[in-house]
């Protein structure tokens, strides 16, 4: 099993700042990000943003835990990298593009190396179902929350 990667973009009827603020509010992301089951902030930066968090996610075939380190580029992006967890490696990102007229294109991306054990569970059709679930639930969840 190799690396699983992909991204999903949605156009949102909300300003870029609102989309960024929702995505950057990690403690409350469980409310709208379907695959995310739990978030615990372990460390904050000088601006009180969560920079090290422990997450628990539903990967369909297994609950996956990770400790992620976040970096912020307001209002156009957020990136994270796994420091430890159930997958061998995990990086992710949000990018935000101002489309004008109070509209934003938000793109959610992930790149994961599930490692040998988790990789055995993700063969064949399961791999694309997990990727589609993880990417779609985040992007669509942000759109729903920002437009509410």
Tab-separated table of N, CA and C in Angstrom:
chain	number	residue	atom	x	y	z
A	1	UNK	N	0.850	-1.173	0.000
A	1	UNK	CA	0.000	0.000	0.000
A	1	UNK	C	0.884	1.221	0.000
A	2	UNK	N	0.610	2.108	-0.921
A	2	UNK	CA	1.397	3.323	-1.010
A	2	UNK	C	0.737	4.474	-0.302
A	3	UNK	N	1.185	5.646	-0.666
A	3	UNK	CA	0.673	6.879	-0.091
A	3	UNK	C	-0.730	7.154	-0.632
A	4	UNK	N	-1.610	7.580	0.258
A	4	UNK	CA	-2.953	8.008	-0.124
A	4	UNK	C	-2.923	9.523	-0.142
A	5	UNK	N	-3.308	10.112	-1.276
A	5	UNK	CA	-3.335	11.574	-1.297
A	5	UNK	C	-4.471	12.057	-2.177
A	6	UNK	N	-4.888	13.284	-1.882
A	6	UNK	CA	-5.951	13.882	-2.663
A	6	UNK	C	-6.334	15.223	-2.084
A	7	UNK	N	-7.169	15.931	-2.829
A	7	UNK	CA	-7.702	17.185	-2.320
A	7	UNK	C	-9.105	17.382	-2.866
A	8	UNK	N	-9.831	18.251	-2.199
A	8	UNK	CA	-11.226	18.529	-2.573
A	8	UNK	C	-11.450	20.017	-2.400
A	9	UNK	N	-11.982	20.651	-3.449
A	9	UNK	CA	-12.286	22.086	-3.406
A	9	UNK	C	-13.785	22.300	-3.432
A	10	UNK	N	-14.214	23.337	-2.719
A	10	UNK	CA	-15.618	23.755	-2.741
A	10	UNK	C	-15.648	25.274	-2.846
A	11	UNK	N	-16.702	25.776	-3.488
A	11	UNK	CA	-16.919	27.221	-3.514
A	11	UNK	C	-17.956	27.542	-2.453
A	12	UNK	N	-17.631	28.539	-1.628
A	12	UNK	CA	-18.431	28.859	-0.448
A	12	UNK	C	-18.945	30.295	-0.549
A	13	UNK	N	-20.227	30.472	-0.252
A	13	UNK	CA	-20.824	31.808	-0.222
A	13	UNK	C	-20.541	32.464	1.130
A	14	UNK	N	-19.265	32.747	1.365
A	14	UNK	CA	-18.830	33.418	2.600
A	14	UNK	C	-17.448	34.014	2.329
A	15	UNK	N	-17.120	35.124	2.999
A	15	UNK	CA	-15.812	35.762	2.803
A	15	UNK	C	-14.658	34.854	3.251
A	16	UNK	N	-13.494	35.082	2.655
A	16	UNK	CA	-12.309	34.280	2.943
A	16	UNK	C	-11.966	34.296	4.442
A	17	UNK	N	-12.119	35.447	5.090
A	17	UNK	CA	-11.779	35.548	6.516
A	17	UNK	C	-12.651	34.627	7.366
A	18	UNK	N	-13.937	34.544	7.028
A	18	UNK	CA	-14.844	33.650	7.783
A	18	UNK	C	-14.440	32.191	7.582
A	19	UNK	N	-14.149	31.813	6.360
A	19	UNK	CA	-13.756	30.423	6.079
A	19	UNK	C	-12.470	30.065	6.826
A	20	UNK	N	-11.497	30.973	6.775
A	20	UNK	CA	-10.237	30.748	7.476
A	20	UNK	C	-10.462	30.614	8.989
A	21	UNK	N	-11.242	31.538	9.556
A	21	UNK	CA	-11.484	31.522	11.008
A	21	UNK	C	-12.130	30.207	11.457
A	22	UNK	N	-13.082	29.706	10.694
A	22	UNK	CA	-13.741	28.438	11.048
A	22	UNK	C	-12.735	27.302	10.997
A	23	UNK	N	-11.938	27.222	9.931
A	23	UNK	CA	-10.956	26.146	9.793
A	23	UNK	C	-9.871	26.229	10.865
A	24	UNK	N	-9.500	27.455	11.263
A	24	UNK	CA	-8.439	27.645	12.255
A	24	UNK	C	-8.914	27.400	13.692
A	25	UNK	N	-10.216	27.343	13.909
A	25	UNK	CA	-10.778	27.087	15.241
A	25	UNK	C	-10.820	25.573	15.461
A	26	UNK	N	-9.654	25.017	15.722
A	26	UNK	CA	-9.518	23.558	15.769
A	26	UNK	C	-10.378	22.895	16.837
A	27	UNK	N	-10.522	23.553	17.998
A	27	UNK	CA	-11.305	22.940	19.075
A	27	UNK	C	-12.748	22.671	18.662
A	28	UNK	N	-13.303	23.502	17.800
A	28	UNK	CA	-14.697	23.352	17.394
A	28	UNK	C	-14.873	22.650	16.050
A	29	UNK	N	-13.784	22.186	15.462
A	29	UNK	CA	-13.884	21.545	14.144
A	29	UNK	C	-14.605	20.202	14.185
A	30	UNK	N	-14.702	19.600	15.349
A	30	UNK	CA	-15.438	18.340	15.489
A	30	UNK	C	-16.914	18.537	15.117
A	31	UNK	N	-17.431	19.760	15.340
A	31	UNK	CA	-18.839	20.056	15.049
A	31	UNK	C	-19.182	19.940	13.571
A	32	UNK	N	-18.228	20.222	12.687
A	32	UNK	CA	-18.546	20.283	11.253
A	32	UNK	C	-17.688	19.379	10.377
A	33	UNK	N	-16.607	18.832	10.913
A	33	UNK	CA	-15.726	17.980	10.108
A	33	UNK	C	-16.066	16.525	10.403
A	34	UNK	N	-16.841	15.918	9.529
A	34	UNK	CA	-17.448	14.614	9.759
A	34	UNK	C	-16.544	13.490	10.219
A	35	UNK	N	-15.309	13.424	9.734
A	35	UNK	CA	-14.428	12.310	10.103
A	35	UNK	C	-13.742	12.527	11.450
A	36	UNK	N	-13.761	13.751	11.955
A	36	UNK	CA	-13.069	14.092	13.197
A	36	UNK	C	-13.944	13.769	14.396
A	37	UNK	N	-13.418	12.940	15.306
A	37	UNK	CA	-14.191	12.541	16.479
A	37	UNK	C	-13.802	13.328	17.729
A	38	UNK	N	-12.523	13.721	17.845
A	38	UNK	CA	-12.058	14.410	19.047
A	38	UNK	C	-10.814	15.231	18.729
A	39	UNK	N	-10.688	16.391	19.380
A	39	UNK	CA	-9.512	17.254	19.260
A	39	UNK	C	-9.142	17.719	20.653
A	40	UNK	N	-7.880	17.544	21.010
A	40	UNK	CA	-7.369	18.066	22.284
A	40	UNK	C	-6.156	18.936	21.989
A	41	UNK	N	-6.226	20.208	22.395
A	41	UNK	CA	-5.114	21.127	22.173
A	41	UNK	C	-4.040	20.853	23.218
A	42	UNK	N	-2.799	20.618	22.747
A	42	UNK	CA	-1.674	20.329	23.634
A	42	UNK	C	-0.749	21.534	23.804
A	43	UNK	N	-0.751	22.423	22.798
A	43	UNK	CA	0.155	23.577	22.843
A	43	UNK	C	-0.425	24.699	21.988
A	44	UNK	N	-0.203	25.958	22.426
A	44	UNK	CA	-0.661	27.138	21.678
A	44	UNK	C	0.529	28.054	21.400
A	45	UNK	N	0.374	28.885	20.352
A	45	UNK	CA	1.410	29.869	20.058
A	45	UNK	C	1.092	31.185	20.776
A	46	UNK	N	1.894	32.214	20.538
A	46	UNK	CA	1.718	33.512	21.197
A	46	UNK	C	0.403	34.184	20.863
A	47	UNK	N	-0.222	33.805	19.744
A	47	UNK	CA	-1.520	34.351	19.348
A	47	UNK	C	-2.675	33.472	19.830
A	48	UNK	N	-2.385	32.512	20.705
A	48	UNK	CA	-3.385	31.603	21.297
A	48	UNK	C	-3.970	30.598	20.290
A	49	UNK	N	-3.298	30.456	19.129
A	49	UNK	CA	-3.752	29.465	18.150
A	49	UNK	C	-3.223	28.098	18.545
A	50	UNK	N	-4.025	27.083	18.303
A	50	UNK	CA	-3.593	25.710	18.584
A	50	UNK	C	-2.503	25.335	17.584
A	51	UNK	N	-1.314	24.971	18.098
A	51	UNK	CA	-0.247	24.572	17.181
A	51	UNK	C	0.113	23.097	17.321
A	52	UNK	N	-0.241	22.491	18.448
A	52	UNK	CA	-0.024	21.058	18.610
A	52	UNK	C	-1.314	20.474	19.165
A	53	UNK	N	-1.898	19.550	18.423
A	53	UNK	CA	-3.173	18.959	18.838
A	53	UNK	C	-3.124	17.450	18.696
A	54	UNK	N	-3.901	16.796	19.538
A	54	UNK	CA	-4.089	15.354	19.408
A	54	UNK	C	-5.487	15.154	18.843
A	55	UNK	N	-5.574	14.367	17.776
A	55	UNK	CA	-6.863	14.147	17.131
A	55	UNK	C	-7.212	12.668	17.123
A	56	UNK	N	-8.506	12.425	17.015
A	56	UNK	CA	-9.023	11.081	16.812
A	56	UNK	C	-9.981	11.183	15.635
A	57	UNK	N	-9.713	10.403	14.586
A	57	UNK	CA	-10.509	10.479	13.363
A	57	UNK	C	-11.077	9.128	12.998
A	58	UNK	N	-12.249	9.157	12.378
A	58	UNK	CA	-12.888	7.955	11.862
A	58	UNK	C	-12.380	7.751	10.445
A	59	UNK	N	-11.533	6.749	10.243
A	59	UNK	CA	-11.009	6.446	8.911
A	59	UNK	C	-11.805	5.315	8.274
A	60	UNK	N	-13.030	5.134	8.686
A	60	UNK	CA	-13.963	4.120	8.188
A	60	UNK	C	-13.585	2.704	8.620
A	61	UNK	N	-12.335	2.307	8.380
A	61	UNK	CA	-11.928	0.949	8.738
A	61	UNK	C	-11.361	0.871	10.151
A	62	UNK	N	-11.037	2.036	10.735
A	62	UNK	CA	-10.391	2.077	12.055
A	62	UNK	C	-10.414	3.515	12.552
A	63	UNK	N	-10.465	3.692	13.871
A	63	UNK	CA	-10.270	5.016	14.454
A	63	UNK	C	-8.768	5.280	14.492
A	64	UNK	N	-8.368	6.430	13.970
A	64	UNK	CA	-6.951	6.761	13.837
A	64	UNK	C	-6.626	7.942	14.734
A	65	UNK	N	-5.581	7.785	15.545
A	65	UNK	CA	-5.128	8.866	16.425
A	65	UNK	C	-3.854	9.477	15.861
A	66	UNK	N	-3.694	10.798	16.081
A	66	UNK	CA	-2.503	11.495	15.606
A	66	UNK	C	-2.237	12.713	16.469
A	67	UNK	N	-0.959	13.051	16.611
A	67	UNK	CA	-0.552	14.326	17.189
A	67	UNK	C	-0.030	15.149	16.016
A	68	UNK	N	-0.687	16.299	15.782
A	68	UNK	CA	-0.410	17.118	14.608
A	68	UNK	C	0.120	18.484	15.011
A	69	UNK	N	1.103	18.983	14.253
A	69	UNK	CA	1.624	20.330	14.462
A	69	UNK	C	1.134	21.218	13.322
A	70	UNK	N	0.511	22.352	13.710
A	70	UNK	CA	-0.117	23.259	12.754
A	70	UNK	C	0.712	24.521	12.542
A	71	UNK	N	0.672	25.043	11.310
A	71	UNK	CA	1.219	26.360	10.987
A	71	UNK	C	0.130	27.128	10.239
A	72	UNK	N	0.135	28.442	10.422
A	72	UNK	CA	-0.929	29.290	9.900
A	72	UNK	C	-0.377	30.368	8.976
A	73	UNK	N	-1.119	30.646	7.905
A	73	UNK	CA	-0.805	31.718	6.976
A	73	UNK	C	-2.114	32.466	6.685
A	74	UNK	N	-2.586	33.280	7.671
A	74	UNK	CA	-3.893	33.917	7.531
A	74	UNK	C	-3.931	34.917	6.378
A	75	UNK	N	-5.016	35.023	5.645
A	75	UNK	CA	-6.196	34.153	5.688
A	75	UNK	C	-6.194	33.108	4.567
A	76	UNK	N	-4.997	32.791	4.018
A	76	UNK	CA	-4.987	31.946	2.819
A	76	UNK	C	-4.623	30.481	3.053
A	77	UNK	N	-4.148	30.119	4.249
A	77	UNK	CA	-3.781	28.716	4.410
A	77	UNK	C	-3.484	28.274	5.818
A	78	UNK	N	-3.635	26.976	6.011
A	78	UNK	CA	-3.291	26.289	7.253
A	78	UNK	C	-2.659	24.966	6.832
A	79	UNK	N	-1.560	24.594	7.473
A	79	UNK	CA	-0.890	23.321	7.167
A	79	UNK	C	-0.655	22.551	8.460
A	80	UNK	N	-0.582	21.241	8.343
A	80	UNK	CA	-0.249	20.430	9.497
A	80	UNK	C	0.557	19.223	9.077
A	81	UNK	N	1.332	18.727	10.050
A	81	UNK	CA	2.147	17.545	9.842
A	81	UNK	C	2.054	16.689	11.109
A	82	UNK	N	1.985	15.398	10.917
A	82	UNK	CA	1.908	14.478	12.057
A	82	UNK	C	3.267	14.365	12.725
A	83	UNK	N	3.277	14.496	14.063
A	83	UNK	CA	4.497	14.263	14.828
A	83	UNK	C	4.538	12.835	15.351
A	84	UNK	N	3.369	12.274	15.664
A	84	UNK	CA	3.275	10.853	16.001
A	84	UNK	C	1.825	10.426	15.801
A	85	UNK	N	1.631	9.126	15.603
A	85	UNK	CA	0.268	8.666	15.395
A	85	UNK	C	0.195	7.273	14.798
A	86	UNK	N	-1.022	6.891	14.466
A	86	UNK	CA	-1.280	5.549	13.954
A	86	UNK	C	-0.835	5.356	12.507
A	87	UNK	N	-0.740	6.448	11.749
A	87	UNK	CA	-0.247	6.332	10.382
A	87	UNK	C	1.262	6.558	10.384
A	88	UNK	N	1.924	6.055	9.349
A	88	UNK	CA	3.372	6.230	9.256
A	88	UNK	C	3.720	7.704	9.046
A	89	UNK	N	2.931	8.401	8.221
A	89	UNK	CA	3.146	9.823	7.956
A	89	UNK	C	1.820	10.443	7.533
A	90	UNK	N	1.632	11.712	7.892
A	90	UNK	CA	0.411	12.417	7.529
A	90	UNK	C	0.695	13.912	7.446
A	91	UNK	N	0.339	14.507	6.329
A	91	UNK	CA	0.371	15.957	6.193
A	91	UNK	C	-0.967	16.391	5.608
A	92	UNK	N	-1.346	17.622	5.902
A	92	UNK	CA	-2.610	18.124	5.384
A	92	UNK	C	-2.573	19.631	5.272
A	93	UNK	N	-3.576	20.168	4.589
A	93	UNK	CA	-3.613	21.606	4.373
A	93	UNK	C	-5.002	22.078	3.986
A	94	UNK	N	-5.231	23.335	4.297
A	94	UNK	CA	-6.357	24.114	3.775
A	94	UNK	C	-5.750	25.251	2.990
A	95	UNK	N	-6.291	25.546	1.810
A	95	UNK	CA	-5.956	26.785	1.120
A	95	UNK	C	-7.262	27.505	0.832
A	96	UNK	N	-7.210	28.828	0.899
A	96	UNK	CA	-8.391	29.662	0.693
A	96	UNK	C	-8.080	30.705	-0.372
A	97	UNK	N	-8.979	30.821	-1.346
A	97	UNK	CA	-8.819	31.776	-2.434
A	97	UNK	C	-10.046	32.685	-2.469
A	98	UNK	N	-9.797	33.990	-2.405
A	98	UNK	CA	-10.876	34.978	-2.456
A	98	UNK	C	-11.382	35.071	-3.897
A	99	UNK	N	-12.635	34.719	-4.106
A	99	UNK	CA	-13.226	34.762	-5.446
A	99	UNK	C	-13.927	36.080	-5.724
A	100	UNK	N	-13.942	36.982	-4.735
A	100	UNK	CA	-14.622	38.264	-4.879
A	100	UNK	C	-16.103	38.110	-4.558
A	101	UNK	N	-16.737	39.217	-4.266
A	101	UNK	CA	-18.165	39.200	-3.978
A	101	UNK	C	-18.538	38.385	-2.752
A	102	UNK	N	-17.614	38.280	-1.789
A	102	UNK	CA	-17.912	37.526	-0.565
A	102	UNK	C	-17.909	36.011	-0.768
A	103	UNK	N	-17.246	35.539	-1.829
A	103	UNK	CA	-17.164	34.094	-2.108
A	103	UNK	C	-15.723	33.616	-1.969
A	104	UNK	N	-15.566	32.352	-1.566
A	104	UNK	CA	-14.250	31.771	-1.318
A	104	UNK	C	-14.180	30.369	-1.915
A	105	UNK	N	-13.030	30.045	-2.493
A	105	UNK	CA	-12.757	28.657	-2.860
A	105	UNK	C	-11.859	28.082	-1.760
A	106	UNK	N	-12.347	27.045	-1.095
A	106	UNK	CA	-11.583	26.367	-0.050
A	106	UNK	C	-11.161	25.001	-0.563
A	107	UNK	N	-9.893	24.677	-0.382
A	107	UNK	CA	-9.370	23.370	-0.789
A	107	UNK	C	-8.776	22.685	0.424
A	108	UNK	N	-9.221	21.441	0.644
A	108	UNK	CA	-8.727	20.611	1.742
A	108	UNK	C	-7.912	19.485	1.128
A	109	UNK	N	-6.707	19.295	1.616
A	109	UNK	CA	-5.857	18.243	1.070
A	109	UNK	C	-5.216	17.409	2.156
A	110	UNK	N	-4.971	16.158	1.810
A	110	UNK	CA	-4.292	15.227	2.708
A	110	UNK	C	-3.310	14.379	1.919
A	111	UNK	N	-2.215	14.032	2.576
A	111	UNK	CA	-1.282	13.045	2.052
A	111	UNK	C	-0.898	12.164	3.228
A	112	UNK	N	-1.188	10.878	3.101
A	112	UNK	CA	-0.959	9.964	4.220
A	112	UNK	C	-0.277	8.693	3.746
A	113	UNK	N	0.680	8.254	4.524
A	113	UNK	CA	1.260	6.929	4.348
A	113	UNK	C	0.715	6.108	5.510
A	114	UNK	N	-0.248	5.214	5.238
A	114	UNK	CA	-0.894	4.500	6.334
A	114	UNK	C	0.021	3.509	7.046
A	115	UNK	N	1.160	3.183	6.447
A	115	UNK	CA	2.026	2.195	7.054
A	115	UNK	C	1.523	0.788	6.755
A	116	UNK	N	2.273	-0.195	7.169
A	116	UNK	CA	1.981	-1.582	6.809
A	116	UNK	C	0.673	-2.096	7.404
A	117	UNK	N	0.487	-1.925	8.721
A	117	UNK	CA	-0.681	-2.520	9.379
A	117	UNK	C	-1.994	-1.878	8.912
A	118	UNK	N	-2.073	-0.553	8.952
A	118	UNK	CA	-3.277	0.131	8.503
A	118	UNK	C	-3.458	-0.058	6.994
A	119	UNK	N	-2.346	-0.100	6.274
A	119	UNK	CA	-2.393	-0.305	4.827
A	119	UNK	C	-3.071	-1.602	4.443
A	120	UNK	N	-2.925	-2.636	5.263
A	120	UNK	CA	-3.575	-3.913	4.982
A	120	UNK	C	-5.101	-3.796	5.002
A	121	UNK	N	-5.622	-2.861	5.798
A	121	UNK	CA	-7.074	-2.653	5.875
A	121	UNK	C	-7.605	-1.809	4.716
A	122	UNK	N	-6.695	-1.127	4.032
A	122	UNK	CA	-7.113	-0.146	3.028
A	122	UNK	C	-6.831	-0.598	1.596
A	123	UNK	N	-7.010	-1.841	1.314
A	123	UNK	CA	-6.753	-2.340	-0.037
A	123	UNK	C	-7.977	-2.160	-0.933
A	124	UNK	N	-7.715	-2.008	-2.221
A	124	UNK	CA	-8.777	-1.982	-3.215
A	124	UNK	C	-9.764	-0.847	-3.030
A	125	UNK	N	-11.082	-1.176	-3.146
A	125	UNK	CA	-12.108	-0.145	-3.089
A	125	UNK	C	-12.146	0.604	-1.755
A	126	UNK	N	-11.693	-0.017	-0.674
A	126	UNK	CA	-11.702	0.643	0.631
A	126	UNK	C	-10.839	1.902	0.615
A	127	UNK	N	-9.726	1.864	-0.119
A	127	UNK	CA	-8.826	3.022	-0.157
A	127	UNK	C	-9.539	4.249	-0.714
A	128	UNK	N	-10.222	4.110	-1.855
A	128	UNK	CA	-10.886	5.280	-2.441
A	128	UNK	C	-12.071	5.728	-1.592
A	129	UNK	N	-12.763	4.801	-0.937
A	129	UNK	CA	-13.880	5.185	-0.058
A	129	UNK	C	-13.379	5.995	1.130
A	130	UNK	N	-12.277	5.563	1.722
A	130	UNK	CA	-11.703	6.290	2.861
A	130	UNK	C	-11.236	7.672	2.417
A	131	UNK	N	-10.518	7.740	1.297
A	131	UNK	CA	-10.025	9.041	0.791
A	131	UNK	C	-11.197	9.976	0.526
A	132	UNK	N	-12.223	9.498	-0.182
A	132	UNK	CA	-13.383	10.335	-0.497
A	132	UNK	C	-14.099	10.796	0.769
A	133	UNK	N	-14.224	9.907	1.751
A	133	UNK	CA	-14.883	10.255	3.016
A	133	UNK	C	-14.095	11.338	3.756
A	134	UNK	N	-12.793	11.143	3.901
A	134	UNK	CA	-11.967	12.100	4.653
A	134	UNK	C	-11.946	13.467	3.983
A	135	UNK	N	-11.763	13.491	2.677
A	135	UNK	CA	-11.679	14.767	1.971
A	135	UNK	C	-13.036	15.451	1.871
A	136	UNK	N	-14.046	14.699	1.508
A	136	UNK	CA	-15.372	15.271	1.298
A	136	UNK	C	-16.008	15.788	2.556
A	137	UNK	N	-15.843	15.069	3.651
A	137	UNK	CA	-16.511	15.500	4.881
A	137	UNK	C	-15.933	16.813	5.395
A	138	UNK	N	-14.643	17.037	5.209
A	138	UNK	CA	-14.031	18.285	5.669
A	138	UNK	C	-14.472	19.456	4.795
A	139	UNK	N	-14.340	19.312	3.488
A	139	UNK	CA	-14.664	20.411	2.579
A	139	UNK	C	-16.154	20.763	2.636
A	140	UNK	N	-17.003	19.761	2.561
A	140	UNK	CA	-18.446	20.014	2.598
A	140	UNK	C	-18.883	20.539	3.965
A	141	UNK	N	-18.254	20.047	5.026
A	141	UNK	CA	-18.573	20.516	6.379
A	141	UNK	C	-18.247	21.988	6.565
A	142	UNK	N	-17.079	22.402	6.030
A	142	UNK	CA	-16.700	23.818	6.117
A	142	UNK	C	-17.695	24.679	5.340
A	143	UNK	N	-18.071	24.243	4.162
A	143	UNK	CA	-19.029	24.994	3.334
A	143	UNK	C	-20.349	25.173	4.104
A	144	UNK	N	-20.844	24.084	4.667
A	144	UNK	CA	-22.121	24.128	5.406
A	144	UNK	C	-22.034	25.074	6.602
A	145	UNK	N	-20.937	24.980	7.359
A	145	UNK	CA	-20.757	25.818	8.553
A	145	UNK	C	-20.615	27.296	8.168
A	146	UNK	N	-19.817	27.600	7.142
A	146	UNK	CA	-19.561	28.993	6.756
A	146	UNK	C	-20.800	29.663	6.171
A	147	UNK	N	-21.644	28.887	5.493
A	147	UNK	CA	-22.827	29.458	4.858
A	147	UNK	C	-24.026	29.528	5.813
A	148	UNK	N	-23.898	28.942	6.997
A	148	UNK	CA	-25.022	28.920	7.965
A	148	UNK	C	-25.274	30.302	8.550
